[in-house]
Every structure is written in C-alpha cells, then in structure tokens.
Coordinates of C-alpha atoms and ligand atoms in Angstrom, one line a residue:
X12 CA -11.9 -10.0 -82.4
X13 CA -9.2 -12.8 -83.8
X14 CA -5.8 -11.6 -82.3
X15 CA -4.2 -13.3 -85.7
X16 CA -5.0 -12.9 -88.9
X17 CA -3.7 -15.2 -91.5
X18 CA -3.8 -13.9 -95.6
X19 CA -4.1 -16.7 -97.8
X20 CA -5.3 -20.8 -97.6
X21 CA -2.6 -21.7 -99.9
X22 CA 0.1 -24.0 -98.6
X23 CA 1.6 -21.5 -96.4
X24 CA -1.4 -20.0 -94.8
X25 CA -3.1 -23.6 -94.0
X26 CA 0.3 -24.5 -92.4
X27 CA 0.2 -21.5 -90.5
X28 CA -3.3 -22.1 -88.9
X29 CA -2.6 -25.8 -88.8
X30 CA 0.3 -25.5 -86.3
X31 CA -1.8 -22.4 -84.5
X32 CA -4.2 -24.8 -83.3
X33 CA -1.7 -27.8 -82.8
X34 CA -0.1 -25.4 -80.3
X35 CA -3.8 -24.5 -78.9
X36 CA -4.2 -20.9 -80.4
X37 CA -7.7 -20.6 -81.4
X38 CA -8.4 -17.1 -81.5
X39 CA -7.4 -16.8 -85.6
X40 CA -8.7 -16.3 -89.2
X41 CA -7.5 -17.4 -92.0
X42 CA -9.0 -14.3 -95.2
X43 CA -8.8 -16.1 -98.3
X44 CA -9.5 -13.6 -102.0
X45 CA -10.7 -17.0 -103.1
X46 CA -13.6 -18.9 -103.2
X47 CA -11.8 -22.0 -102.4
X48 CA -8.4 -22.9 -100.9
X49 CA -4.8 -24.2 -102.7
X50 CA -3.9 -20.4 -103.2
X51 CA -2.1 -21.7 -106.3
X52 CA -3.3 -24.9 -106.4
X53 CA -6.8 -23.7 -106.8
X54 CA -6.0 -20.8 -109.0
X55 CA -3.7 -22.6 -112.0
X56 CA -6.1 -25.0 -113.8
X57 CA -4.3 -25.4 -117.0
X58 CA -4.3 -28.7 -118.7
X59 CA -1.5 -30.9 -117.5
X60 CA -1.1 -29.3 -114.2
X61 CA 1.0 -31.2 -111.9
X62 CA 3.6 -30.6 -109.3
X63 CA 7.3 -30.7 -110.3
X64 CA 8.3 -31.9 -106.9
X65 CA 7.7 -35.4 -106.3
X66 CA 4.7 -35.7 -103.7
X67 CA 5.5 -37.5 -101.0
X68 CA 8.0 -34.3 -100.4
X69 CA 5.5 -31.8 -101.6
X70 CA 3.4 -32.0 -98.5
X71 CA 3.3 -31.4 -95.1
X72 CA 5.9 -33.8 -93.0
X73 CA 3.2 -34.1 -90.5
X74 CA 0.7 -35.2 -93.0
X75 CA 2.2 -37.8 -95.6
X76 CA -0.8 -38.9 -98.0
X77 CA -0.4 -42.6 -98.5
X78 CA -3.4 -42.2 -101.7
X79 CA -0.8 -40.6 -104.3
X80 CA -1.7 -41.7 -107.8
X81 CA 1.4 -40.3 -109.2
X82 CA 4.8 -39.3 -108.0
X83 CA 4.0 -36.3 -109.4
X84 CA 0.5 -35.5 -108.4
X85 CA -1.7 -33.8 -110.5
X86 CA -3.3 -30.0 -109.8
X87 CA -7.0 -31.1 -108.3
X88 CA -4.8 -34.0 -106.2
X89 CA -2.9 -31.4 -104.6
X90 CA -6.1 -29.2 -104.0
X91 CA -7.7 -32.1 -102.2
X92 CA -5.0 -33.3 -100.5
X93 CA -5.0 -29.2 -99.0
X94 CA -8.9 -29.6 -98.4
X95 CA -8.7 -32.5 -96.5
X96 CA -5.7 -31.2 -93.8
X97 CA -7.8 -28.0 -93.6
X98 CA -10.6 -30.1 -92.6
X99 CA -8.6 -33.1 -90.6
X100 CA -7.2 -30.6 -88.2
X101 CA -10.2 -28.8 -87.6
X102 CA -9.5 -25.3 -89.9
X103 CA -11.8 -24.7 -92.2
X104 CA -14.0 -23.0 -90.3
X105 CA -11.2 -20.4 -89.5
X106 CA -11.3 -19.9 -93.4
X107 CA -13.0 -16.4 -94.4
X108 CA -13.7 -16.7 -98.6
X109 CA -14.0 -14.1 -100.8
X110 CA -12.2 -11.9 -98.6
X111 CA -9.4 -10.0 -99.6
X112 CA -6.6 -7.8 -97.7
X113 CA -6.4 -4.4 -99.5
X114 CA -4.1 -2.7 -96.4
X115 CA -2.0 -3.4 -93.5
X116 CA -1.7 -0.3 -91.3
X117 CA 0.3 -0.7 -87.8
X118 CA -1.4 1.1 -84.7
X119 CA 0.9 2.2 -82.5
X120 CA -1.3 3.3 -79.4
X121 CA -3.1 -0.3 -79.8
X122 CA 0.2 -2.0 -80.4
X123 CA -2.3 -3.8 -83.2
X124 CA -3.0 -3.8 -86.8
X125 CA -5.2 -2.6 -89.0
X126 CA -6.4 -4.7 -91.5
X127 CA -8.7 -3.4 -94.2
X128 CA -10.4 -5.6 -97.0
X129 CA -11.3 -4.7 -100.0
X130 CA -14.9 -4.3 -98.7
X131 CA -13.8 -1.7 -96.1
X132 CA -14.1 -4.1 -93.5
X133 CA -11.7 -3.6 -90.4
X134 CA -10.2 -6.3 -88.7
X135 CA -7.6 -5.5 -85.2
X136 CA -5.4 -8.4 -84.9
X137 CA -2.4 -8.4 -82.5
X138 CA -0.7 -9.9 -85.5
X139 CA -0.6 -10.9 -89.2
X140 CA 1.0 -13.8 -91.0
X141 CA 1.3 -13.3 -94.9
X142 CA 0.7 -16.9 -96.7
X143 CA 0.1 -15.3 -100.0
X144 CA 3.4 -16.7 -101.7
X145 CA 5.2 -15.4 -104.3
X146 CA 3.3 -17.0 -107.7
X147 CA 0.1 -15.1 -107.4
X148 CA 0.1 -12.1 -109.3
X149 CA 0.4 -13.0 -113.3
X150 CA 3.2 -11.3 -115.2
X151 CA 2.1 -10.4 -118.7
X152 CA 5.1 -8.8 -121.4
X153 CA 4.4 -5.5 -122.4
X154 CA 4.2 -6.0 -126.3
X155 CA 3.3 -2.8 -128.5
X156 CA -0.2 -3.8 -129.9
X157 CA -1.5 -6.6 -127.4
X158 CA -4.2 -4.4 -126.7
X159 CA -5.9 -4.8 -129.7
X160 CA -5.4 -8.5 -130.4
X161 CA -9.1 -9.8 -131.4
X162 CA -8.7 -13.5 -130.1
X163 CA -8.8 -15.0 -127.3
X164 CA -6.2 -14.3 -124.8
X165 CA -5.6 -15.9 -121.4
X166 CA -2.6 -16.3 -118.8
X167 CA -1.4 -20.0 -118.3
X168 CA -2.8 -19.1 -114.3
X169 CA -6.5 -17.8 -115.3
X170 CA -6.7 -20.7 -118.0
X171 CA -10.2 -20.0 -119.7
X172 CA -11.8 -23.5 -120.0
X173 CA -14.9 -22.0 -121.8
X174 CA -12.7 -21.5 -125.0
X175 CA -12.5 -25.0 -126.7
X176 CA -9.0 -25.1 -128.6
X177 CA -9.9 -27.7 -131.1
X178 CA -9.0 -26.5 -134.7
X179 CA -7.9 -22.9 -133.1
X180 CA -4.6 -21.4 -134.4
X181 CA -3.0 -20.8 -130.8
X182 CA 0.1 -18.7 -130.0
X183 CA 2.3 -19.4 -126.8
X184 CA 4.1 -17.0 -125.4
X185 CA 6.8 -18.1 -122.7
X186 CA 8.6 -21.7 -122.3
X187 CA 8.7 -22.1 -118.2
X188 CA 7.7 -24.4 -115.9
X189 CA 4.0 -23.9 -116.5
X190 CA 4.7 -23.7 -120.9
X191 CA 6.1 -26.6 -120.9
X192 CA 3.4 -28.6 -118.5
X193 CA 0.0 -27.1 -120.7
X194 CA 2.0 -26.9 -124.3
X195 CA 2.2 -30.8 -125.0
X196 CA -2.0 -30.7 -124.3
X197 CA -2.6 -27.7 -126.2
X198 CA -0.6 -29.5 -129.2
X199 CA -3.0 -32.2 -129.3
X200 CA -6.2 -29.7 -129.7
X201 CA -5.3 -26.8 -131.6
X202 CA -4.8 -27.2 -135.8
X203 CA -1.6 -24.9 -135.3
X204 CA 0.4 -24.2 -132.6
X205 CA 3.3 -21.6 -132.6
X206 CA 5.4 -21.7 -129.5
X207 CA 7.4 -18.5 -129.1
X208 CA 10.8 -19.1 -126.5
X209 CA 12.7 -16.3 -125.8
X210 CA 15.2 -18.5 -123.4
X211 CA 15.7 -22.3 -123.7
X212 CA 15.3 -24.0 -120.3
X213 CA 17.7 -26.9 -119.1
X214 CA 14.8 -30.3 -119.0
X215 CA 15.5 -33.4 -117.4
X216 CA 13.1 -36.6 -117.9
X217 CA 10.5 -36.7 -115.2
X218 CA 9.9 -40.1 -113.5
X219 CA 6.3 -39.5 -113.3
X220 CA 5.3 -42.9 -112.6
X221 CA 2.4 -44.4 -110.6
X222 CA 2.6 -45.0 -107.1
X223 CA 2.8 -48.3 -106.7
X224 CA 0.5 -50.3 -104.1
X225 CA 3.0 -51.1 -102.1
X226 CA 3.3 -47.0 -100.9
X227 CA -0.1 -47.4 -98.8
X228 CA 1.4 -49.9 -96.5
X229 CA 2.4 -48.2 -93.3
X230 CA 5.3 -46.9 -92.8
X231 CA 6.3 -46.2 -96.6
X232 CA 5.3 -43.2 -97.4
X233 CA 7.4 -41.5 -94.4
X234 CA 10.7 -43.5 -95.6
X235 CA 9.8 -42.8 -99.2
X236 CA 9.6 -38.7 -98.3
X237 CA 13.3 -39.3 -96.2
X238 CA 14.4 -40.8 -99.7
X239 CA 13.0 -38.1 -102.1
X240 CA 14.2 -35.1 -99.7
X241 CA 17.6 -36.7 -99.8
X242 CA 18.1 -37.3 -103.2
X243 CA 16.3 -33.9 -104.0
X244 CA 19.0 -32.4 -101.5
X245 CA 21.9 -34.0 -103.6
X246 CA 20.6 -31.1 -106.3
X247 CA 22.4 -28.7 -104.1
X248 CA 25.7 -29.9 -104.4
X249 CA 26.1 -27.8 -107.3
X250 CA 25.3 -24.6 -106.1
X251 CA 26.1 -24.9 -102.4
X252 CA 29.8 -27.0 -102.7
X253 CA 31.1 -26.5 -106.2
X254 CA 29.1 -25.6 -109.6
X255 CA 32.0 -28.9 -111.2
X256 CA 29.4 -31.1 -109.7
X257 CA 26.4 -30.0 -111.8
X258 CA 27.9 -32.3 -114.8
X259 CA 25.6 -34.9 -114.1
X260 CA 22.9 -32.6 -114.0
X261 CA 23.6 -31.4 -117.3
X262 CA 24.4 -34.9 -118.6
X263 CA 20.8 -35.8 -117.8
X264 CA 19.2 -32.8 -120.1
X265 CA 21.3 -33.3 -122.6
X266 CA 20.5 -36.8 -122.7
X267 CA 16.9 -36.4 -123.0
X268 CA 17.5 -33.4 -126.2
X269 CA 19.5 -36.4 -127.6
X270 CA 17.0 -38.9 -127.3
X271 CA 13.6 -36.9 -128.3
X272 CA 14.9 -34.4 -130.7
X273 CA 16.7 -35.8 -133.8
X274 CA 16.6 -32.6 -136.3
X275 CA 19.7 -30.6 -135.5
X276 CA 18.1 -27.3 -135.9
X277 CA 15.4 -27.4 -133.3
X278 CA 18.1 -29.4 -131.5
X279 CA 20.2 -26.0 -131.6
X280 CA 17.5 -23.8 -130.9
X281 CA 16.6 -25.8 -127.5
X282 CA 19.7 -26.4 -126.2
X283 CA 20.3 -23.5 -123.9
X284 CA 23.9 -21.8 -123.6
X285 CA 23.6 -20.6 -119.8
X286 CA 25.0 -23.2 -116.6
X287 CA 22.5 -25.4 -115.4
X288 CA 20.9 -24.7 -112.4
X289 CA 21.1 -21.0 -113.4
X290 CA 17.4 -20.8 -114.0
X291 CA 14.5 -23.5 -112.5
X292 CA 15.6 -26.8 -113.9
X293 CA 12.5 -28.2 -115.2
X294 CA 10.7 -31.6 -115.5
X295 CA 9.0 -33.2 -118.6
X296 CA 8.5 -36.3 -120.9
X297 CA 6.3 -34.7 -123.7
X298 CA 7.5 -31.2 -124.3
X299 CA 10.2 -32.0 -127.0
X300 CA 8.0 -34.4 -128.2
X301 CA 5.4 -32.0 -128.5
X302 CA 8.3 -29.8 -130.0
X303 CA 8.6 -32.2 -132.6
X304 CA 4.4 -32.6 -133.9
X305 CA 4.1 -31.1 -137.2
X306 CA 1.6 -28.9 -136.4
X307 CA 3.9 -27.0 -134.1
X308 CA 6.4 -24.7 -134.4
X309 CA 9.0 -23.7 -132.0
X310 CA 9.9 -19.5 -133.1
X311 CA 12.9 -18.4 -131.7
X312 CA 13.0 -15.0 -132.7
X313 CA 12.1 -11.8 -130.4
X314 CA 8.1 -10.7 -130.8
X315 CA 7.8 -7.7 -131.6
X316 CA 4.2 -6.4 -132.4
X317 CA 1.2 -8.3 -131.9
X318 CA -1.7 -7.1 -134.5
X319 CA -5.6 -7.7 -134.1
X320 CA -5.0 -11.1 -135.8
X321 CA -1.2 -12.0 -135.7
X322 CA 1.9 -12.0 -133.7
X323 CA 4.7 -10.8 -135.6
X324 CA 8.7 -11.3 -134.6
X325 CA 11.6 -9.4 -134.7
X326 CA 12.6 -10.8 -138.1
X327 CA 9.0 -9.4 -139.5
X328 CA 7.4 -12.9 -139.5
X329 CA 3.3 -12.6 -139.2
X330 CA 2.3 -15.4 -137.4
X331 CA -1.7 -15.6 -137.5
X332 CA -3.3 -16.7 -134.6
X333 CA -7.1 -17.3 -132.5
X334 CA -5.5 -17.2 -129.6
X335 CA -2.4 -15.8 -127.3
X336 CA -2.1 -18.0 -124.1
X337 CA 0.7 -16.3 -122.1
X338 CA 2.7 -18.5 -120.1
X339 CA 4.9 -15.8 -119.2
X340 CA 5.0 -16.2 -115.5
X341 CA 4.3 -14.3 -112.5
X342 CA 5.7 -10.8 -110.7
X343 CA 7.8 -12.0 -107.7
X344 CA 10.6 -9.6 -107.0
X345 CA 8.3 -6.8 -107.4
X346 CA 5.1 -8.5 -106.5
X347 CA 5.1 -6.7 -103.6
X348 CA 5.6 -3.1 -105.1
X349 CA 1.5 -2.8 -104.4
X350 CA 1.8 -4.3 -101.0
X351 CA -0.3 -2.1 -98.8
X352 CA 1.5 -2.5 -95.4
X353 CA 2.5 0.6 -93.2
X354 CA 4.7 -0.5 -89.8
X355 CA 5.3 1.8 -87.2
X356 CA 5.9 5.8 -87.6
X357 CA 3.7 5.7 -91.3
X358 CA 6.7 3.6 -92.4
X359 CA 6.0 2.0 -96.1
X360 CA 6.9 -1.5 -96.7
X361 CA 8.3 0.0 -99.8
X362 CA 10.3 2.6 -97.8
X363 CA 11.8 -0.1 -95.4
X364 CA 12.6 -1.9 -98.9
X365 CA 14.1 1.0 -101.2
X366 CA 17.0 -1.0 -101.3
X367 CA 15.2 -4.2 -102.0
X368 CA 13.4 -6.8 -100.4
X369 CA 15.0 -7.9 -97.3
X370 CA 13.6 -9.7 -94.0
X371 CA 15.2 -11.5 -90.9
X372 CA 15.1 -15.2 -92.0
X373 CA 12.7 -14.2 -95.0
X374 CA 10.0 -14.1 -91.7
X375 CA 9.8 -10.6 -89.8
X376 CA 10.8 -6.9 -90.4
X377 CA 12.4 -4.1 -88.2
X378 CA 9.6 -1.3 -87.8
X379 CA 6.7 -4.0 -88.5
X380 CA 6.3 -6.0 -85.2
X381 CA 4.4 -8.7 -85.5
X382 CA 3.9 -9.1 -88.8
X383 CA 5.4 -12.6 -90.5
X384 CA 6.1 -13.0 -94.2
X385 CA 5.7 -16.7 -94.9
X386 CA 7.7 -17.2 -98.3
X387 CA 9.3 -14.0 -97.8
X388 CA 12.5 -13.0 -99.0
X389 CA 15.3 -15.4 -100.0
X390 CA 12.8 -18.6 -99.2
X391 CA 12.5 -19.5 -102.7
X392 CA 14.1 -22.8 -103.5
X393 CA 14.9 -24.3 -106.9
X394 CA 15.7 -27.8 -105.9
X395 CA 13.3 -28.8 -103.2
X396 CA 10.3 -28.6 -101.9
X397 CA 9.1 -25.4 -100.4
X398 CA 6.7 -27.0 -98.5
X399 CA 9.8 -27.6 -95.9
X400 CA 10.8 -24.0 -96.0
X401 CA 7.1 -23.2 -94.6
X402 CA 7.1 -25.8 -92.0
X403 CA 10.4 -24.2 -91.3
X404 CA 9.1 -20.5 -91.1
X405 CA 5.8 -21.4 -89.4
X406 CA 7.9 -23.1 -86.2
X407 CA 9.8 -19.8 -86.2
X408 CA 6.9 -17.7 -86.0
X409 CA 5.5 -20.2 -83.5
X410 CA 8.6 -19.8 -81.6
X411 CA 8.4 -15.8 -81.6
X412 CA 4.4 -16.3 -80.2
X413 CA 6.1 -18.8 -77.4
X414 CA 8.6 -15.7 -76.8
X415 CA 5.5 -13.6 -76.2
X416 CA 4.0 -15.3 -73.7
X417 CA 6.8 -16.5 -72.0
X418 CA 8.2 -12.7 -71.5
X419 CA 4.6 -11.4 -71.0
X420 CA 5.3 -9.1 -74.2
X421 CA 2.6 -8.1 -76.6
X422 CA 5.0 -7.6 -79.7
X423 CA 8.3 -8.9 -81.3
X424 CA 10.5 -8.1 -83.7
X425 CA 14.0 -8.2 -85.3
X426 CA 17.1 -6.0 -84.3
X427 CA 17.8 -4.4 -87.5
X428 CA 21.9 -5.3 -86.8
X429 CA 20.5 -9.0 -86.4
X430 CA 18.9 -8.9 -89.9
X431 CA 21.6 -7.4 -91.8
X432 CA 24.0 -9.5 -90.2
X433 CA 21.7 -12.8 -91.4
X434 CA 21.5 -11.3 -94.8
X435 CA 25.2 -10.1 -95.1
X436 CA 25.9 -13.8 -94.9
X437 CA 23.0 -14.7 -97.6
X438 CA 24.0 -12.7 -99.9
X439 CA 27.8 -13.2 -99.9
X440 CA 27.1 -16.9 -100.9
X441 CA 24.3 -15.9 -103.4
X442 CA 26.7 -13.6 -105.2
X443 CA 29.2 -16.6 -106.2
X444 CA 26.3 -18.6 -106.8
X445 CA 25.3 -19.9 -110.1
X446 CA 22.1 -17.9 -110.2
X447 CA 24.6 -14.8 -110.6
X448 CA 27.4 -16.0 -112.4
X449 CA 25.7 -18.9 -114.6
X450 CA 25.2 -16.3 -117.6
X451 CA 20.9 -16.3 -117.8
X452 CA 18.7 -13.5 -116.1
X453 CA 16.2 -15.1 -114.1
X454 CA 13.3 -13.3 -112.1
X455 CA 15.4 -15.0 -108.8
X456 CA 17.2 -11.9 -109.4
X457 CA 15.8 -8.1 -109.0
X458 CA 16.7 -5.4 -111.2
X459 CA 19.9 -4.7 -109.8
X460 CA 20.7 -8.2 -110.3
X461 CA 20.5 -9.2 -106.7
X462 CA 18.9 -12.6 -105.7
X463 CA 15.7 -12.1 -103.4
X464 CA 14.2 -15.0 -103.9
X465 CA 17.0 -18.1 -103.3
X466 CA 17.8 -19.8 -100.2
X467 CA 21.5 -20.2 -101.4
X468 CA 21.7 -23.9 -99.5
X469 CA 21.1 -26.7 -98.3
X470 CA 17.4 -26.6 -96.9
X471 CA 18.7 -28.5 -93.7
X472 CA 21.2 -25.8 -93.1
X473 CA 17.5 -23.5 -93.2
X474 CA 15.9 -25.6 -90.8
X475 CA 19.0 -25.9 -87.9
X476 CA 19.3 -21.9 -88.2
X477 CA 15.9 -20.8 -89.0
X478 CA 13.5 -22.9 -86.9
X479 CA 14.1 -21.2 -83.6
X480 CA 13.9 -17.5 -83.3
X481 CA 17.1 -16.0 -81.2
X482 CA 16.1 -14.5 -78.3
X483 CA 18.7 -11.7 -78.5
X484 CA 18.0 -11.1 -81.8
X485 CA 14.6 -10.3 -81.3
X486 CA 13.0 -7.2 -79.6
X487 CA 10.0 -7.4 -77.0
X488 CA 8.1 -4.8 -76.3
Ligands
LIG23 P1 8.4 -18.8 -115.6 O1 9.1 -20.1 -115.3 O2 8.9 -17.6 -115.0 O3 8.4 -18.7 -117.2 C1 8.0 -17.6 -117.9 C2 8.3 -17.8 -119.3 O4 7.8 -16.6 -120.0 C3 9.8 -17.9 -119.6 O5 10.0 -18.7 -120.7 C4 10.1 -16.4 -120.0 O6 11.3 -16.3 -120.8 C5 8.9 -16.1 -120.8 N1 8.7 -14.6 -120.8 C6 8.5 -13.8 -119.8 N2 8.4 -12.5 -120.2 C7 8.5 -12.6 -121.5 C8 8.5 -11.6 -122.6 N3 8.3 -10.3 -122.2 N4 8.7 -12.0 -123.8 C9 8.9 -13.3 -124.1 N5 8.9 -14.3 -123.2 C10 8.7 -13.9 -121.9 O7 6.8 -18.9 -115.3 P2 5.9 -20.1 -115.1 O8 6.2 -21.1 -116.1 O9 4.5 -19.7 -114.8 O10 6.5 -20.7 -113.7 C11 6.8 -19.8 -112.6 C12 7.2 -20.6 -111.4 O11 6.0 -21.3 -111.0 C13 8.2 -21.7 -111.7 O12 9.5 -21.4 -111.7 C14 7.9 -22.7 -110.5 O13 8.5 -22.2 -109.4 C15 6.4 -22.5 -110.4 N6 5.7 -23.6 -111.1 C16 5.7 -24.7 -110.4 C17 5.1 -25.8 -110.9 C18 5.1 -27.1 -110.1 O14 4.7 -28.0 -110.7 N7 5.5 -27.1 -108.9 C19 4.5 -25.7 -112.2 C20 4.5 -24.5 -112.8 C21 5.1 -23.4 -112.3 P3 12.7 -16.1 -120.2 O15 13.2 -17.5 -119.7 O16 13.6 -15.6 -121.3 O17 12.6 -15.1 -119.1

C-alpha cells in the first residue's frame, strides 16, 4: 500500500515524486487519467504549440536542458524534456496510466485517505498531493444553438488532427493565449477563416529565436535561466511597486500593433482599452500578421446563435462555417466545483470553500490533513514561470513530511487563524492590484470578483515565505 499518492504526471505531479525520492521516499504513486505524461503538455496538441515562458525558466532549476532548440520550446519538446526527468530520476515506474481519481474521502479511525478511481479501485494512502493544475478542464461558452452545429467542432486542448483544414471554412471562437498560438497555422490551411474576439489582448513581440550553440557549453544554461528569471521578475514591477511603471510594457504592444497592422480599423478593433497586465500579456510574431491575410477576418461583434451551418453575431451577421474550433479556454476558479474530496467530519471541499477557494500558502487546508494542493489557490502567475512556484510548494510539502517524522506525528495540517491570517495579507495586495482595478474581467478573478488565482508578487517574495512550513502554524496530530 503506497503511503502517498500523487494525481497527475504533469509538471507538478513529476516534481512532486521527483523530490519524494531525492529525499528517499519510495513508498508512492504517481495516478495519471492519461496515457502518457505532460498533464498539459501531453493533452494540448494544437498546431503551433509552444511555451510562452522562455525555456531555460520553464523547467525544473535542478534540471536545466542544455538541448533547447528554441527559446520558446515547442509542445512535443516540453513533453520529452518531462519524459526524460521522469525517467533520469528513476520515476516512471511510480507512474499508474489510465488511472483516474474520481473521490478523495478522509478516514478518520485510519487517519488515511480514501482514494477511489473511476474503476472503483481503492487506494489508502497516508496522504495525497494534487498535481492536476489548473488548465485541465476545457471551458466551452454556452451559445443558444451549438448543439446542433453540423461541422466539425473541437476545443483548442482536444485538437482533432484527423480533420484536415485545407479548403475548410473555419470559425474561431476566443483570442487567448492558445488563439493566438494555433490561429496563424489554421490561416495558412483553411480557404476562410473567421476569428471571433470578444476582448482584445495586450501582445508583445516574442524573441523566439534559436538557441544558439554556444547554450550547450557548461555552465550556460544555469546563468542563462538566472538571466531570464530576472528579467521575467522586472514584469512585476508593475503590479507589485507601482502600475506607472507598466509604460514600457505597454509601449512594447503598442509598438508591435504599429508595426504589423497598418489599416486603422482592425488597428482599432485590436487595440484593447483595459491596463496592461490586467489580463495574461501574451507573446506572438504572426498573429496580427495572420490578422491581416485576406482570407481572414477578425469579427468583433458578440455571437449570438450558432445554426447547423453558421455562426451568427449580435449584429445578425451569418457567418458560414465547416468548422467551430473553440479556443475559449479552461474552468479554473470553478474547476474544482466537481472536486470529489471530503476531509474530516464528512466535510466537502466545497463546504470548506463556500466562500471561495482558499488554502494556506495555496498548499494545505484546515479539516483536510494531509492532503497538498500543488497549484492551488493564489499560485497562478502571469509573469513567470510556474514551474518555480511548484518547486516552491513541493519543498513546503517536503518540509511538512520532515515535520512528521521529526515529531513522530502521522498527520499535519494548517491552523485555520494561520491561513486566514496568510490570506488576509494576499488579498489586501490583490485588491489594489491591477487584476482588480485595471478595467478587464479575467477568469484570475471568481464571480464575486475576487482573485484566486494570482500570486500578487514577486515570486522570490513566494519562495523566502513559502518554502518552509511554520512549525506553529501547523497542527500535528
Ligand atoms: P484564455 O486565455 O482564457 O482565452 C480564452 C479566450 O476565449 C478569450 O479570448 C476569451 O475572451 C474567449 N472566450 C471565453 N469565453 C467566451 C465566450 N463565451 N464567448 C466569446 N469568447 C469567449 O484561454 P487559453 O487561450 O486556452 O489560455 C488559457 C491559459 O493557458 C493562459 O492564460 C495560459 O496561462 C495558458 N497557456 C499557456 C501557454 C504557454 O505557452 N505557456 C499557451 C497557451 C495557454 P475574453 O478575453 O473576453 O474572456
């Protein structure tokens, strides 16, 4: 019986079991729905699928990959890149495929947990680390009619690579950070492409440049990372010391709508109106270009009905189309409204959450001992890499094991004053931030406008008070 059970192989749950067995745990399983790892690096295939975070920052610091093609490395890179740690530090064969969680039920007269697969299997761990991130569960708009379109339609993260969009009249609904990655290589296939944005994002030119040979030589790649995490950090400025020094930020966008779109009406139309920063800014050479083919169109207008062949907007517009792709995101805030998890005295996750998602250091729970939310709550970033924040998580949840043993305890968890204290503090920086007060909506923010999803700082200022779990604001029992 594996005393830990891990959920996911994506970048979180590899960590997670990476650092287990550098710290000589053995005794865990990593249950993966897949039939591969990368959690999303295995599940988003679209064309033109890369990272958005340079790579030598988008991996693990104790694993820099000196065989980068690209700054920004493409999806099956990343996927081998994870493969190969999984298998360099001896993991893989803690990896159960094909197997997925369906409940988490605390037993209180084991002081373990119940956890049931889909299957009906039963595992009886003495804990559970969550590593199934926030970008899993696809987020499709609810459109009167949709049902009974008679194309083709796929989400952007279940791309269907049997449907061959040459000469196909494709619609696009959503312009975020996946849009605007598969749009430019759906432009070049399909004889029409409509694009429909409901909310212009800020872009900034992405120096998505080759790795040059020099980057194998020893050495490099660890004082390129230092570089990249610093000048990623300098993003922060804005939001963390004073929303005056995002000018250059915006400077930059604007610069590249200057340079790549030169009609003044689709200039209008993607230039947003809302602060920069205040959603994802995003990274990309060939979406205005793309913008600007003439067999695209860029529809600004609402949609309102989509009929068996058509999507039609607000303004009555019948758009015909083969195919909807919808790049309209994931469920974050409420991804975890199906969450299965029950803590001690029946408790529901959701009960423990009626006032929204909350969690001590985005990592543990009152009323759910040992149980550890990798990516939890208020983890997200927008400027750097997550990849640090679960490095930074996964040493506190190693540090809450080491409290364990050391005390002779069987289970840990946060003092409910400890946690709303840490989030008290969260929050009142997150609700001067520009996420609240930079005029978009954003799913960072849940329905009563409160951000659940940003780390509001600096990520160092994560890692000095986040690494180590406080003794006395733990409980052992
Ligand atoms: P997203 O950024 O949330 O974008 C969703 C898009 O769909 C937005 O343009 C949104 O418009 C639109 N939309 C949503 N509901 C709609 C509706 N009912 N009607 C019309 N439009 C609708 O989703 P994503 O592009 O899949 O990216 C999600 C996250 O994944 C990113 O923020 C990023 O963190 C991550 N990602 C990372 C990479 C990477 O390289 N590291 C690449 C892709 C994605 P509004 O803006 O108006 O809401």
């Amino acid at each position: 019986m594996s005393q830990i059970v891990i959920i996911g192989a994506g970048f979180a749950g590899l960590c997670m079991g990476i650092q287990l067995r550098k710290a000589g745990y053995d005794d865990f399983v990593i249950l993966e729905k897949d039939e591969d790892l990368g959690g999303t690096w295995w599940e988003n295939t679209y064309p033109g699928c890369a990272c958005d975070v340079p790579s030598p920052m988008y991996s693990y610091s104790f694993e820099l990959n000196p065989d980068w093609s690209r700054l920004f490395a493409p999806q099956p890179e990343i996927q081998h890149y994870l493969a190969h740690c999984a298998e360099k530090y001896g993991i893989t064969g803690h990896i159960r495929f094909g197997v997925e969680v369906d409940t988490l039920e605390y037993d209180e007269q084991a002081l373990r947990w119940t956890v049931t697969t889909t299957e009906g299997e039963e595992l009886k761990p003495r804990a559970v680390v969550s590593g199934v991130g926030a970008l899993h569960v696809p987020s499709y708009p609810e459109i009167p009619g949709m049902e009974a379109f008679e194309g083709r339609v796929f989400h952007s993260a279940r791309w269907d690579h049997s449907y061959d969009l040459r000469g196909k009249r494709v619609a696009v609904i959503g312009t975020g950070a996946s849009a605007i990655q598969f749009v430019p290589e759906v432009a070049k296939e399909a004889s029409r492409l409509t694009v429909f944005q409901r909310t212009p994002n800020w872009i900034q030119a992405k120096p998505d440049i080759e790795m040059p040979a020099a980057f194998k030589l020893p050495g490099v790649p660890r004082v390129v990372r230092d570089a990249v995490y610093w000048v990623l950090e300098a993003r922060a400025v804005g939001f963390a010391v004073d929303p005056r020094l995002s000018g250059l930020q915006k400077w930059m966008a604007m610069r590249q709508i200057k340079k790549q779109v030169k009609d003044p009406e689709l200039r209008a139309k993607v230039t947003p109106d809302y602060t920069i920063g205040c959603k994802r800014i995003l990274l990309s050479n060939d979406w205005y270009p793309a913008l600007t083919r003439d067999n695209v169109d860029l529809v600004t207008d609402g949609v309102a009905e989509i009929r068996p062949n058509s999507v039609v907007t607000t303004e009555g517009e019948e758009v015909e189309a083969d195919a909807i792709i919808y790049g309209t995101g994931f469920k974050v805030v409420d991804a975890m409204d199906h969450w299965k998890i029950t803590g001690r005295g029946g408790q529901k996750i959701q009960e423990a959450w009626a006032d929204g998602i909350v969690a001590h250091h985005g990592t543990t729970l009152p009323g759910f001992p040992n149980l550890f939310l990798l990516l939890g709550p208020n983890t997200g970033l927008g400027h750097n890499s997550v990849v640090f924040m679960i490095e930074v998580q996964v040493a506190h949840i190693l540090s809450c094991l080491r409290m364990l043993s050391e005390n002779k305890a069987t289970t840990i968890e946060p003092r409910a004053e400890a946690m709303l204290a840490y989030n008290e503090r969260l929050q009142k920086r997150l609700r001067k931030a520009v996420w609240n007060e930079g005029g978009c909506s954003s799913w960072y923010l849940d329905a009563e406008g409160v951000n659940r999803t940003l780390w509001p700082g600096f990520t160092f200022e994560f890692w000095a008070g986040s690494r180590k779990a406080k003794p006395e604001e733990y409980i052992l029992g």
